[in-house]
């Protein structure tokens, strides 16, 4: 793993991930856990953002403050990426959100693009790509190519995920060596069906309570 991959190591993150892994966790609890972990990822991923100093005047006294200089936008991958979006908007309330619709075909495991809300040219300086689960890495790579084709360079993109497999993250790093990745945790095993083990299950279904009985 390269120095561009940052894995959070924090007791609060680990506690929430433990709850997320439990099959008894309700959809409400799962949404709250994803949101909490995403909030922590957002704080860590924005630690080195540039700041711009400004001088202001209040009725009481003059003051000096700071603003975040780059204009940041979010690109959540539908539908599971929606579970991360609210937490990031709490940190950056004015950030635009560009939804990307990509699903993984069940037999070939290849990503299929079906929706893009990217405008003709990027009005942002930095893009946070939101994908809670990186299994094979195919969906994340497809989304990365969409953003690069849009015109945002790789060094102005940050990929945030709650959980990734070792193989999936290695694939993303191999295709985009300059990409900065923030993950809450990494699991070692990827099954022959392209699923992370032990993993979190189907994140989208658990977020939106659409699990089907087996």
PDB file of C-alpha atoms in Angstrom:
ATOM      1  CA  UNK A   1       0.000   0.000   0.000  1.00  0.00           C
ATOM      2  CA  UNK A   2       1.319   3.450  -0.886  1.00  0.00           C
ATOM      3  CA  UNK A   3       1.573   6.570   1.228  1.00  0.00           C
ATOM      4  CA  UNK A   4      -1.487   7.873  -0.651  1.00  0.00           C
ATOM      5  CA  UNK A   5      -3.686   5.408   1.240  1.00  0.00           C
ATOM      6  CA  UNK A   6      -4.726   6.583   4.707  1.00  0.00           C
ATOM      7  CA  UNK A   7      -6.482   4.114   7.003  1.00  0.00           C
ATOM      8  CA  UNK A   8      -8.091   5.563  10.111  1.00  0.00           C
ATOM      9  CA  UNK A   9      -6.948   4.050  13.386  1.00  0.00           C
ATOM     10  CA  UNK A  10      -9.260   5.304  16.096  1.00  0.00           C
ATOM     11  CA  UNK A  11     -11.264   3.538  18.833  1.00  0.00           C
ATOM     12  CA  UNK A  12     -14.457   5.437  17.943  1.00  0.00           C
ATOM     13  CA  UNK A  13     -14.199   4.370  14.307  1.00  0.00           C
ATOM     14  CA  UNK A  14     -13.515   0.759  15.275  1.00  0.00           C
ATOM     15  CA  UNK A  15     -16.490   0.697  17.647  1.00  0.00           C
ATOM     16  CA  UNK A  16     -18.859   1.926  14.950  1.00  0.00           C
ATOM     17  CA  UNK A  17     -17.478  -0.503  12.392  1.00  0.00           C
ATOM     18  CA  UNK A  18     -18.037  -3.339  14.845  1.00  0.00           C
ATOM     19  CA  UNK A  19     -21.686  -2.304  15.140  1.00  0.00           C
ATOM     20  CA  UNK A  20     -22.013  -1.992  11.346  1.00  0.00           C
ATOM     21  CA  UNK A  21     -20.758  -5.557  10.855  1.00  0.00           C
ATOM     22  CA  UNK A  22     -23.474  -7.073  13.053  1.00  0.00           C
ATOM     23  CA  UNK A  23     -26.446  -8.575  11.221  1.00  0.00           C
ATOM     24  CA  UNK A  24     -28.703  -7.500  14.105  1.00  0.00           C
ATOM     25  CA  UNK A  25     -27.990  -3.815  13.420  1.00  0.00           C
ATOM     26  CA  UNK A  26     -31.146  -2.061  12.181  1.00  0.00           C
ATOM     27  CA  UNK A  27     -31.253   0.137   9.082  1.00  0.00           C
ATOM     28  CA  UNK A  28     -31.559   3.209  11.309  1.00  0.00           C
ATOM     29  CA  UNK A  29     -28.499   2.191  13.314  1.00  0.00           C
ATOM     30  CA  UNK A  30     -26.632   1.308  10.115  1.00  0.00           C
ATOM     31  CA  UNK A  31     -27.362   4.728   8.588  1.00  0.00           C
ATOM     32  CA  UNK A  32     -26.208   6.441  11.776  1.00  0.00           C
ATOM     33  CA  UNK A  33     -23.014   4.384  11.863  1.00  0.00           C
ATOM     34  CA  UNK A  34     -22.175   5.109   8.215  1.00  0.00           C
ATOM     35  CA  UNK A  35     -22.858   8.781   8.853  1.00  0.00           C
ATOM     36  CA  UNK A  36     -20.604   8.877  11.938  1.00  0.00           C
ATOM     37  CA  UNK A  37     -17.714   7.144  10.195  1.00  0.00           C
ATOM     38  CA  UNK A  38     -18.132   9.366   7.132  1.00  0.00           C
ATOM     39  CA  UNK A  39     -17.990  12.464   9.328  1.00  0.00           C
ATOM     40  CA  UNK A  40     -14.674  11.281  10.807  1.00  0.00           C
ATOM     41  CA  UNK A  41     -13.346  10.465   7.343  1.00  0.00           C
ATOM     42  CA  UNK A  42     -14.306  13.945   6.165  1.00  0.00           C
ATOM     43  CA  UNK A  43     -12.487  15.619   9.043  1.00  0.00           C
ATOM     44  CA  UNK A  44      -9.302  13.619   8.448  1.00  0.00           C
ATOM     45  CA  UNK A  45      -9.403  13.969   4.658  1.00  0.00           C
ATOM     46  CA  UNK A  46      -9.739  17.754   4.954  1.00  0.00           C
ATOM     47  CA  UNK A  47      -6.973  18.173   7.519  1.00  0.00           C
ATOM     48  CA  UNK A  48      -4.493  19.649   5.005  1.00  0.00           C
ATOM     49  CA  UNK A  49      -6.838  21.833   2.971  1.00  0.00           C
ATOM     50  CA  UNK A  50      -5.582  25.302   2.178  1.00  0.00           C
ATOM     51  CA  UNK A  51      -6.853  28.191   4.287  1.00  0.00           C
ATOM     52  CA  UNK A  52      -7.461  31.785   3.281  1.00  0.00           C
ATOM     53  CA  UNK A  53      -7.166  34.520   5.900  1.00  0.00           C
ATOM     54  CA  UNK A  54      -9.635  37.395   5.943  1.00  0.00           C
ATOM     55  CA  UNK A  55     -10.172  40.493   8.089  1.00  0.00           C
ATOM     56  CA  UNK A  56     -13.633  41.470   9.199  1.00  0.00           C
ATOM     57  CA  UNK A  57     -15.456  43.931  11.371  1.00  0.00           C
ATOM     58  CA  UNK A  58     -18.147  43.222  13.968  1.00  0.00           C
ATOM     59  CA  UNK A  59     -20.143  45.725  16.053  1.00  0.00           C
ATOM     60  CA  UNK A  60     -17.866  44.810  18.958  1.00  0.00           C
ATOM     61  CA  UNK A  61     -14.327  44.577  17.577  1.00  0.00           C
ATOM     62  CA  UNK A  62     -12.356  43.792  14.422  1.00  0.00           C
ATOM     63  CA  UNK A  63     -11.412  40.146  13.922  1.00  0.00           C
ATOM     64  CA  UNK A  64      -9.255  37.914  11.778  1.00  0.00           C
ATOM     65  CA  UNK A  65     -10.710  34.656  10.460  1.00  0.00           C
ATOM     66  CA  UNK A  66     -10.047  31.908   7.940  1.00  0.00           C
ATOM     67  CA  UNK A  67     -11.938  30.351   5.058  1.00  0.00           C
ATOM     68  CA  UNK A  68     -11.291  27.105   3.209  1.00  0.00           C
ATOM     69  CA  UNK A  69      -9.726  28.204  -0.063  1.00  0.00           C
ATOM     70  CA  UNK A  70     -10.471  25.375  -2.577  1.00  0.00           C
ATOM     71  CA  UNK A  71     -14.073  24.991  -3.694  1.00  0.00           C
ATOM     72  CA  UNK A  72     -15.020  21.421  -2.857  1.00  0.00           C
ATOM     73  CA  UNK A  73     -17.684  19.264  -4.475  1.00  0.00           C
ATOM     74  CA  UNK A  74     -18.937  15.778  -3.629  1.00  0.00           C
ATOM     75  CA  UNK A  75     -19.549  12.899  -6.035  1.00  0.00           C
ATOM     76  CA  UNK A  76     -21.448  10.116  -4.249  1.00  0.00           C
ATOM     77  CA  UNK A  77     -21.859   6.847  -6.157  1.00  0.00           C
ATOM     78  CA  UNK A  78     -25.524   5.839  -6.141  1.00  0.00           C
ATOM     79  CA  UNK A  79     -27.016   4.580  -4.176  1.00  0.00           C
ATOM     80  CA  UNK A  80     -24.820   3.658  -1.229  1.00  0.00           C
ATOM     81  CA  UNK A  81     -22.800   6.872  -1.522  1.00  0.00           C
ATOM     82  CA  UNK A  82     -25.894   8.764  -0.373  1.00  0.00           C
ATOM     83  CA  UNK A  83     -25.260   7.359   3.094  1.00  0.00           C
ATOM     84  CA  UNK A  84     -22.037   9.388   3.303  1.00  0.00           C
ATOM     85  CA  UNK A  85     -23.270  12.613   1.758  1.00  0.00           C
ATOM     86  CA  UNK A  86     -25.124  14.202   4.672  1.00  0.00           C
ATOM     87  CA  UNK A  87     -22.115  13.910   6.979  1.00  0.00           C
ATOM     88  CA  UNK A  88     -19.871  15.635   4.432  1.00  0.00           C
ATOM     89  CA  UNK A  89     -22.454  18.366   3.893  1.00  0.00           C
ATOM     90  CA  UNK A  90     -22.383  19.025   7.629  1.00  0.00           C
ATOM     91  CA  UNK A  91     -18.684  19.837   7.198  1.00  0.00           C
ATOM     92  CA  UNK A  92     -19.068  21.727   3.891  1.00  0.00           C
ATOM     93  CA  UNK A  93     -22.683  23.019   3.794  1.00  0.00           C
ATOM     94  CA  UNK A  94     -22.316  24.922   0.509  1.00  0.00           C
ATOM     95  CA  UNK A  95     -20.592  22.134  -1.438  1.00  0.00           C
ATOM     96  CA  UNK A  96     -22.351  21.014  -4.637  1.00  0.00           C
ATOM     97  CA  UNK A  97     -23.283  17.333  -4.914  1.00  0.00           C
ATOM     98  CA  UNK A  98     -22.842  15.530  -8.254  1.00  0.00           C
ATOM     99  CA  UNK A  99     -24.538  12.121  -8.214  1.00  0.00           C
ATOM    100  CA  UNK A 100     -22.978   9.286 -10.210  1.00  0.00           C
ATOM    101  CA  UNK A 101     -25.072   6.232 -11.056  1.00  0.00           C
ATOM    102  CA  UNK A 102     -22.987   3.069 -11.467  1.00  0.00           C
ATOM    103  CA  UNK A 103     -23.960  -0.520 -10.706  1.00  0.00           C
ATOM    104  CA  UNK A 104     -21.987  -3.738 -10.796  1.00  0.00           C
ATOM    105  CA  UNK A 105     -23.346  -6.355 -13.192  1.00  0.00           C
ATOM    106  CA  UNK A 106     -23.864  -9.501 -11.108  1.00  0.00           C
ATOM    107  CA  UNK A 107     -22.357 -12.059 -13.503  1.00  0.00           C
ATOM    108  CA  UNK A 108     -19.390 -10.231 -15.035  1.00  0.00           C
ATOM    109  CA  UNK A 109     -18.883  -7.976 -11.966  1.00  0.00           C
ATOM    110  CA  UNK A 110     -18.173  -5.147 -14.432  1.00  0.00           C
ATOM    111  CA  UNK A 111     -19.383  -1.601 -13.653  1.00  0.00           C
ATOM    112  CA  UNK A 112     -22.227  -0.165 -15.712  1.00  0.00           C
ATOM    113  CA  UNK A 113     -22.815   3.602 -15.821  1.00  0.00           C
ATOM    114  CA  UNK A 114     -26.458   4.698 -15.932  1.00  0.00           C
ATOM    115  CA  UNK A 115     -26.531   8.273 -14.578  1.00  0.00           C
ATOM    116  CA  UNK A 116     -24.313  11.352 -14.271  1.00  0.00           C
ATOM    117  CA  UNK A 117     -25.123  14.759 -12.796  1.00  0.00           C
ATOM    118  CA  UNK A 118     -21.751  16.248 -13.749  1.00  0.00           C
ATOM    119  CA  UNK A 119     -22.147  19.655 -15.462  1.00  0.00           C
ATOM    120  CA  UNK A 120     -20.274  20.359 -18.728  1.00  0.00           C
ATOM    121  CA  UNK A 121     -17.232  21.827 -16.946  1.00  0.00           C
ATOM    122  CA  UNK A 122     -16.163  21.449 -13.305  1.00  0.00           C
ATOM    123  CA  UNK A 123     -16.855  24.584 -11.206  1.00  0.00           C
ATOM    124  CA  UNK A 124     -14.879  23.089  -8.301  1.00  0.00           C
ATOM    125  CA  UNK A 125     -11.225  22.901  -7.327  1.00  0.00           C
ATOM    126  CA  UNK A 126     -11.408  19.559  -5.516  1.00  0.00           C
ATOM    127  CA  UNK A 127     -13.727  16.556  -5.635  1.00  0.00           C
ATOM    128  CA  UNK A 128     -14.456  14.122  -2.816  1.00  0.00           C
ATOM    129  CA  UNK A 129     -15.577  10.806  -4.363  1.00  0.00           C
ATOM    130  CA  UNK A 130     -17.833   8.957  -1.905  1.00  0.00           C
ATOM    131  CA  UNK A 131     -18.072   5.157  -2.109  1.00  0.00           C
ATOM    132  CA  UNK A 132     -18.754   3.366   1.204  1.00  0.00           C
ATOM    133  CA  UNK A 133     -17.605  -0.078   0.065  1.00  0.00           C
ATOM    134  CA  UNK A 134     -14.718  -0.832  -2.305  1.00  0.00           C
ATOM    135  CA  UNK A 135     -14.789  -4.554  -3.090  1.00  0.00           C
ATOM    136  CA  UNK A 136     -13.270  -5.353  -6.503  1.00  0.00           C
ATOM    137  CA  UNK A 137     -12.545  -1.666  -7.095  1.00  0.00           C
ATOM    138  CA  UNK A 138     -14.315  -1.679 -10.463  1.00  0.00           C
ATOM    139  CA  UNK A 139     -17.033   0.785  -9.541  1.00  0.00           C
ATOM    140  CA  UNK A 140     -14.586   3.204  -7.919  1.00  0.00           C
ATOM    141  CA  UNK A 141     -12.324   3.038 -11.004  1.00  0.00           C
ATOM    142  CA  UNK A 142     -15.267   3.701 -13.325  1.00  0.00           C
ATOM    143  CA  UNK A 143     -16.269   6.717 -11.230  1.00  0.00           C
ATOM    144  CA  UNK A 144     -12.686   7.964 -11.212  1.00  0.00           C
ATOM    145  CA  UNK A 145     -12.567   7.851 -15.008  1.00  0.00           C
ATOM    146  CA  UNK A 146     -15.825   9.829 -15.169  1.00  0.00           C
ATOM    147  CA  UNK A 147     -14.382  12.555 -12.935  1.00  0.00           C
ATOM    148  CA  UNK A 148     -11.050  12.641 -14.770  1.00  0.00           C
ATOM    149  CA  UNK A 149     -12.833  12.876 -18.127  1.00  0.00           C
ATOM    150  CA  UNK A 150     -14.877  15.696 -16.620  1.00  0.00           C
ATOM    151  CA  UNK A 151     -11.665  17.665 -16.134  1.00  0.00           C
ATOM    152  CA  UNK A 152     -10.635  17.295 -12.478  1.00  0.00           C
ATOM    153  CA  UNK A 153      -7.005  16.089 -12.221  1.00  0.00           C
ATOM    154  CA  UNK A 154      -6.188  13.075 -10.068  1.00  0.00           C
ATOM    155  CA  UNK A 155      -4.287  15.166  -7.515  1.00  0.00           C
ATOM    156  CA  UNK A 156      -7.475  17.160  -6.865  1.00  0.00           C
ATOM    157  CA  UNK A 157      -9.592  14.096  -6.100  1.00  0.00           C
ATOM    158  CA  UNK A 158      -9.951  12.330  -2.743  1.00  0.00           C
ATOM    159  CA  UNK A 159     -11.633   8.927  -2.553  1.00  0.00           C
ATOM    160  CA  UNK A 160     -13.419   8.296   0.752  1.00  0.00           C
ATOM    161  CA  UNK A 161     -14.654   4.831   1.725  1.00  0.00           C
ATOM    162  CA  UNK A 162     -15.894   3.231   4.924  1.00  0.00           C
ATOM    163  CA  UNK A 163     -14.443  -0.181   4.089  1.00  0.00           C
ATOM    164  CA  UNK A 164     -12.234  -1.539   1.331  1.00  0.00           C
ATOM    165  CA  UNK A 165     -10.752  -4.895   0.427  1.00  0.00           C
ATOM    166  CA  UNK A 166      -7.003  -5.201   0.026  1.00  0.00           C
ATOM    167  CA  UNK A 167      -7.377  -6.341  -3.583  1.00  0.00           C
ATOM    168  CA  UNK A 168      -9.857  -3.609  -4.465  1.00  0.00           C
ATOM    169  CA  UNK A 169      -7.742  -0.841  -3.015  1.00  0.00           C
ATOM    170  CA  UNK A 170      -4.630  -2.197  -4.745  1.00  0.00           C
ATOM    171  CA  UNK A 171      -6.485  -2.133  -8.053  1.00  0.00           C
ATOM    172  CA  UNK A 172      -7.574   1.480  -7.575  1.00  0.00           C
ATOM    173  CA  UNK A 173      -4.041   2.479  -6.597  1.00  0.00           C
ATOM    174  CA  UNK A 174      -2.551   0.661  -9.598  1.00  0.00           C
ATOM    175  CA  UNK A 175      -4.873   2.465 -12.037  1.00  0.00           C
ATOM    176  CA  UNK A 176      -4.577   5.874 -10.326  1.00  0.00           C
ATOM    177  CA  UNK A 177      -1.190   6.066  -8.556  1.00  0.00           C
ATOM    178  CA  UNK A 178      -1.602   9.737  -7.607  1.00  0.00           C
ATOM    179  CA  UNK A 179      -5.017   9.314  -5.994  1.00  0.00           C
ATOM    180  CA  UNK A 180      -5.396  10.077  -2.300  1.00  0.00           C
ATOM    181  CA  UNK A 181      -7.583   7.453  -0.582  1.00  0.00           C
ATOM    182  CA  UNK A 182      -9.114   7.626   2.891  1.00  0.00           C
ATOM    183  CA  UNK A 183     -10.553   4.412   4.338  1.00  0.00           C
ATOM    184  CA  UNK A 184     -11.943   3.692   7.790  1.00  0.00           C
ATOM    185  CA  UNK A 185     -10.787   0.056   7.587  1.00  0.00           C
ATOM    186  CA  UNK A 186      -9.407  -2.585   5.211  1.00  0.00           C
ATOM    187  CA  UNK A 187     -10.546  -6.230   5.112  1.00  0.00           C
ATOM    188  CA  UNK A 188      -8.156  -8.905   3.803  1.00  0.00           C
ATOM    189  CA  UNK A 189     -10.430 -11.209   1.819  1.00  0.00           C
ATOM    190  CA  UNK A 190     -12.368 -10.854  -1.430  1.00  0.00           C
ATOM    191  CA  UNK A 191     -14.590 -13.840  -2.283  1.00  0.00           C
ATOM    192  CA  UNK A 192     -14.968 -15.365  -5.761  1.00  0.00           C
ATOM    193  CA  UNK A 193     -18.315 -13.526  -5.957  1.00  0.00           C
ATOM    194  CA  UNK A 194     -16.511 -10.205  -5.531  1.00  0.00           C
ATOM    195  CA  UNK A 195     -17.674  -9.656  -1.944  1.00  0.00           C
ATOM    196  CA  UNK A 196     -15.600  -8.381   0.962  1.00  0.00           C
ATOM    197  CA  UNK A 197     -15.174 -10.813   3.832  1.00  0.00           C
ATOM    198  CA  UNK A 198     -16.090 -10.273   6.597  1.00  0.00           C
ATOM    199  CA  UNK A 199     -17.376  -6.986   5.124  1.00  0.00           C
ATOM    200  CA  UNK A 200     -20.598  -5.128   5.880  1.00  0.00           C
ATOM    201  CA  UNK A 201     -23.067  -6.890   3.588  1.00  0.00           C
ATOM    202  CA  UNK A 202     -24.892  -4.993   0.836  1.00  0.00           C
ATOM    203  CA  UNK A 203     -24.430  -1.413   1.996  1.00  0.00           C
ATOM    204  CA  UNK A 204     -27.202   0.059  -0.149  1.00  0.00           C
ATOM    205  CA  UNK A 205     -29.760  -2.508   0.988  1.00  0.00           C
ATOM    206  CA  UNK A 206     -28.795  -2.100   4.636  1.00  0.00           C
ATOM    207  CA  UNK A 207     -28.934   1.689   4.409  1.00  0.00           C
ATOM    208  CA  UNK A 208     -32.380   1.776   2.835  1.00  0.00           C
ATOM    209  CA  UNK A 209     -33.911  -1.355   4.375  1.00  0.00           C
ATOM    210  CA  UNK A 210     -34.384  -3.189   1.080  1.00  0.00           C
ATOM    211  CA  UNK A 211     -32.802  -6.486   2.117  1.00  0.00           C
ATOM    212  CA  UNK A 212     -34.549  -9.533   0.709  1.00  0.00           C
ATOM    213  CA  UNK A 213     -34.995 -12.769   2.616  1.00  0.00           C
ATOM    214  CA  UNK A 214     -32.598 -15.430   1.374  1.00  0.00           C
TER     215      UNK A 214
END
